Tab-separated table of C-alpha atoms in Angstrom:
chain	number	residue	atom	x	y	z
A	1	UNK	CA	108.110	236.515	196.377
A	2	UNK	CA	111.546	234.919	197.158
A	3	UNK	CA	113.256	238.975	197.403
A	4	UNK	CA	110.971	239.128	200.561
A	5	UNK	CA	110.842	235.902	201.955
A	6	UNK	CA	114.281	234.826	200.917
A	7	UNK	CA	113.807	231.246	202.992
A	8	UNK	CA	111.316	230.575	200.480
A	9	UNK	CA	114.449	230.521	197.971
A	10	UNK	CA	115.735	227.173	200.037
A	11	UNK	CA	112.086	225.666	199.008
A	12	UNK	CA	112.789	226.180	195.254
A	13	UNK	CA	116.106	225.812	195.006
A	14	UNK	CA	115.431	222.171	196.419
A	15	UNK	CA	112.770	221.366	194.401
A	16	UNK	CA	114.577	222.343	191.189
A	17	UNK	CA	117.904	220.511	191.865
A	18	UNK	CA	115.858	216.916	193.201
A	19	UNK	CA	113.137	217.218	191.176
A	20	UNK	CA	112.542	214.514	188.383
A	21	UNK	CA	111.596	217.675	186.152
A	22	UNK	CA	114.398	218.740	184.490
A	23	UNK	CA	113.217	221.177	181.711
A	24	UNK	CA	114.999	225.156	181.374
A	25	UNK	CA	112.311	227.215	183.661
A	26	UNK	CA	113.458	224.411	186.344
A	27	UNK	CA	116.852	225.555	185.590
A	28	UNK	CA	116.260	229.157	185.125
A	29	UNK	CA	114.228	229.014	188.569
A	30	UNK	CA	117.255	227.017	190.474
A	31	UNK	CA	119.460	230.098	188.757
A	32	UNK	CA	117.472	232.805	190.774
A	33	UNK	CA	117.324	230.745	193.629
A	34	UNK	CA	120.607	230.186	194.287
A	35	UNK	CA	121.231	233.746	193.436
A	36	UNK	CA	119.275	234.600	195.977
A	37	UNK	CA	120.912	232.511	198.923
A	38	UNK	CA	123.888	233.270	197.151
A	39	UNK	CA	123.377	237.589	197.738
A	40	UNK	CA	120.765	237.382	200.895
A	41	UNK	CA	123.035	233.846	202.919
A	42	UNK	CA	121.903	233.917	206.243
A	43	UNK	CA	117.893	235.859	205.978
A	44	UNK	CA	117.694	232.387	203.236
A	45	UNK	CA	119.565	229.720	205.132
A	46	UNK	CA	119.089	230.769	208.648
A	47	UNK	CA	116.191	232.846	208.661
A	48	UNK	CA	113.427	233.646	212.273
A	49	UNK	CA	111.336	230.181	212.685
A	50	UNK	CA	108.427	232.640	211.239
A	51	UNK	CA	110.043	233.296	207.850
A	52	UNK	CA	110.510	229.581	206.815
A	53	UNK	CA	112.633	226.723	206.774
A	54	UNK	CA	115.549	227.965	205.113
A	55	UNK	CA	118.508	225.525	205.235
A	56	UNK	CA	116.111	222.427	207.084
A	57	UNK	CA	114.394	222.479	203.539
A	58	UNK	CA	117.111	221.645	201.865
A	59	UNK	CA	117.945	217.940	200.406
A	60	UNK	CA	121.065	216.651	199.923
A	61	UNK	CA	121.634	217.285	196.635
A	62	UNK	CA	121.007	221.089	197.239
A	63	UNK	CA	122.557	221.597	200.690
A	64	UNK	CA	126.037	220.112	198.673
A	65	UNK	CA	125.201	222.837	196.086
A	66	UNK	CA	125.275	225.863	198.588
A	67	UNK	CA	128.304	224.593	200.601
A	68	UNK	CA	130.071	224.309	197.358
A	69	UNK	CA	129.113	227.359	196.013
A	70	UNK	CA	132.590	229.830	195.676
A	71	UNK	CA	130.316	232.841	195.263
A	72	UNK	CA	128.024	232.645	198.605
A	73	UNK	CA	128.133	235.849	200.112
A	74	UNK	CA	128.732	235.373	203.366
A	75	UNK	CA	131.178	234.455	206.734
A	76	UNK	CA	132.678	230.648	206.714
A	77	UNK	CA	131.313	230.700	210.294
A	78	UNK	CA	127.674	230.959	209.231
A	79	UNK	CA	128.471	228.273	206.525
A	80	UNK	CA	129.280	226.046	209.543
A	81	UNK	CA	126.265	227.133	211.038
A	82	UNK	CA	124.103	226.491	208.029
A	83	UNK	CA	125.601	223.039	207.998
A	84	UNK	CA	125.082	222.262	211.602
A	85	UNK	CA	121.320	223.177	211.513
A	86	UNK	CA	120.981	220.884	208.404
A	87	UNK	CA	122.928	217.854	210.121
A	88	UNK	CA	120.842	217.989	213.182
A	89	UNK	CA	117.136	218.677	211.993
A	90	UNK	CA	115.179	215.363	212.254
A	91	UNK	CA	112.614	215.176	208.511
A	92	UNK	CA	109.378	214.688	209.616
A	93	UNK	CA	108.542	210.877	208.884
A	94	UNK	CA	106.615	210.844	205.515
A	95	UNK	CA	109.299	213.043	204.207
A	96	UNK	CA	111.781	211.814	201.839
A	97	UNK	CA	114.695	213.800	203.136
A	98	UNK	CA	117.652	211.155	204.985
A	99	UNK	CA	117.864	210.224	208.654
A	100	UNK	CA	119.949	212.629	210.804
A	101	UNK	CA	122.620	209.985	210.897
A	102	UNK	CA	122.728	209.876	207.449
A	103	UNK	CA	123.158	213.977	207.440
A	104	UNK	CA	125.939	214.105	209.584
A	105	UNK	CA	128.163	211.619	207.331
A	106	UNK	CA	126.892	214.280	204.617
A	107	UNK	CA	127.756	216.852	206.912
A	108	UNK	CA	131.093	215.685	207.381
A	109	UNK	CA	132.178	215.373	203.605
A	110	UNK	CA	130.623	218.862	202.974
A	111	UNK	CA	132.617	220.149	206.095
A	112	UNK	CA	135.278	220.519	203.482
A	113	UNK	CA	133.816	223.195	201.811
A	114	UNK	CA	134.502	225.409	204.851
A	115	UNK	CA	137.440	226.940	205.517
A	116	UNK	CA	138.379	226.831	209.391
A	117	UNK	CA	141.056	228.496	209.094
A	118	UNK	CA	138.866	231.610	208.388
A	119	UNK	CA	136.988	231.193	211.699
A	120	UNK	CA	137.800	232.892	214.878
A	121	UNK	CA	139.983	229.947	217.399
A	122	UNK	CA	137.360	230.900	219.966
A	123	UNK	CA	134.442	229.700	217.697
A	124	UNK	CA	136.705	227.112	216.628
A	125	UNK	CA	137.430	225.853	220.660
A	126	UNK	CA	133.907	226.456	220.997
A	127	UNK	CA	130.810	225.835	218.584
A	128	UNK	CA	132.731	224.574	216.006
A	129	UNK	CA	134.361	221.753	218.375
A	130	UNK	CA	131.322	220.432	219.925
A	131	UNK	CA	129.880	219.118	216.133
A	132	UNK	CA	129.740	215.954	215.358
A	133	UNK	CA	130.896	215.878	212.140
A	134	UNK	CA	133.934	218.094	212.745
A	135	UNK	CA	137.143	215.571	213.226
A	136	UNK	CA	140.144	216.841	215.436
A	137	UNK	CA	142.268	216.416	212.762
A	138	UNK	CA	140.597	219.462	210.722
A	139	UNK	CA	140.672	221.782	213.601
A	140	UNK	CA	144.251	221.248	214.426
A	141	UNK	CA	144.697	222.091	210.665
A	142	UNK	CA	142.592	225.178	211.556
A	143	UNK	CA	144.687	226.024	214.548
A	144	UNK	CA	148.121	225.413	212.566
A	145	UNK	CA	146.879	227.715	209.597
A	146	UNK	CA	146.242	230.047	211.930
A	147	UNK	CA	149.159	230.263	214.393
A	148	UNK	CA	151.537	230.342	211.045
A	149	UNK	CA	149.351	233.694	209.578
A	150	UNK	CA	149.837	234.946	212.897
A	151	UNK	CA	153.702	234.412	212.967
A	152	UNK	CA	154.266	235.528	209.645
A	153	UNK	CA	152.127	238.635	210.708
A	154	UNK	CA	155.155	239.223	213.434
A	155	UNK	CA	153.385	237.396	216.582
A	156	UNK	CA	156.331	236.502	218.436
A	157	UNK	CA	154.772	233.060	220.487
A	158	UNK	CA	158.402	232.594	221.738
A	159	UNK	CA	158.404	234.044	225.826
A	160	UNK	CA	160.458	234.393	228.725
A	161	UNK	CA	158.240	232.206	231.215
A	162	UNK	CA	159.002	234.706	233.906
A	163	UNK	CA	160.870	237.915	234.427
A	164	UNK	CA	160.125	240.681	236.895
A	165	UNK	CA	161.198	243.969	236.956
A	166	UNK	CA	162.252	245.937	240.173
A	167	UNK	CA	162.469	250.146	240.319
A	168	UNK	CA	165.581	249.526	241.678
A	169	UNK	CA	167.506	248.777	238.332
A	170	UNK	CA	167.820	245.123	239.032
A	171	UNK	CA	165.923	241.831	236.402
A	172	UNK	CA	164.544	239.072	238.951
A	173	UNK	CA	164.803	235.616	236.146
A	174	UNK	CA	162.689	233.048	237.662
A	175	UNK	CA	161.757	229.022	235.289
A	176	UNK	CA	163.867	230.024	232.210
A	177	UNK	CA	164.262	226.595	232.257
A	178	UNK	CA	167.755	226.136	234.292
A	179	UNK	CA	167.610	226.699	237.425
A	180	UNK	CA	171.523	228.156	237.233
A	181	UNK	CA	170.268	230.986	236.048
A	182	UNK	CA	167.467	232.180	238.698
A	183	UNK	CA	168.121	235.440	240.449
A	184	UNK	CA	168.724	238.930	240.037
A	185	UNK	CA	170.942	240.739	237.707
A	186	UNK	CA	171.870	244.400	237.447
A	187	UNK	CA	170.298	245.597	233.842
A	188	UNK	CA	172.513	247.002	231.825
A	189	UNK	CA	169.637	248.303	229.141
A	190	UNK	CA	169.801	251.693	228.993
A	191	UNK	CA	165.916	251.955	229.220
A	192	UNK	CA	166.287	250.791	233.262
């Protein structure tokens, strides 16, 4: 049943991690479970309203069990994803899930699990900066991670502000930073 619905995997895998049942088929079912989220991520966490709950059916104890999990098939992106959805659903009343404000302090110690540096900076300037549980001080980590790759990767961030180039052989230098130096000059390169 969980191969086709694989939201229904959330479901279980919840139950068998928080439930007061501890016995080996609760284990062995928690096992397929999670190998299921594990090999099918986003159909089981973040599946069509019409296939199930997916990650909102999670507890704590089993969200912190998928975000730690080092063999989750999937994008760090969607992990954030996953975790955002879980941070912001509301439990119906009766239920004995936490508060949303008690999710997004959750959210924000499993944040570490995810590694931003792995996420594109657009997503990062973007979705990933307008969570609540997200401090500044990981995504400038992110950003830092990333602008290092990308100079040891030969990105050369280090530019001229201005120069123009004129058919007539001549470099106009404009805001090098002194103004002594502004004008044009006769290039000497022997690609004119």
């Amino acid at each position: 049943m969980m191969d086709e619905y694989p939201a229904l995997a959330c479901s279980v895998l919840d139950e068998a991690v928080s439930g007061a049942n501890k016995c080996i088929q609760t284990e062995e079912l928690s096992h397929v479970a999670l190998g299921i989220v594990r090999l099918r991520a986003e159909s089981a966490l973040l599946p069509p309203d019409t296939y199930g709950a997916g990650v909102h059916s999670l507890g704590e104890a089993a969200i912190e069990l998928v975000m730690s999990d080092e063999k989750i098939q999937t994008d760090e992106l969607t992990l954030f994803y996953c975790l955002k959805k879980w941070a912001d659903h509301e439990p119906e009343v009766h239920s004995n899930k936490k508060s949303t404000e008690h999710r997004l302090v959750v959210a924000q110690r499993l944040s570490s699990h995810i590694d931003f540096s792995k996420v594109a900076p657009t997503d990062l300037a973007t979705t990933v900066s307008s969570a609540d549980f997200v401090h500044f001080e990981v995504m400038a980590l992110a950003y830092k991670t990333q602008a290092l790759q990308a100079e040891q990767k030969g990105i050369n961030f280090c530019q001229m502000r201005t120069v123009q180039h004129t058919t007539n052989g001549k470099v106009m230098v404009q805001g090098p930073g002194l103004s002594a130096v502004n004008g044009a000059y006769k290039s000497t390169s022997a690609r004119n």
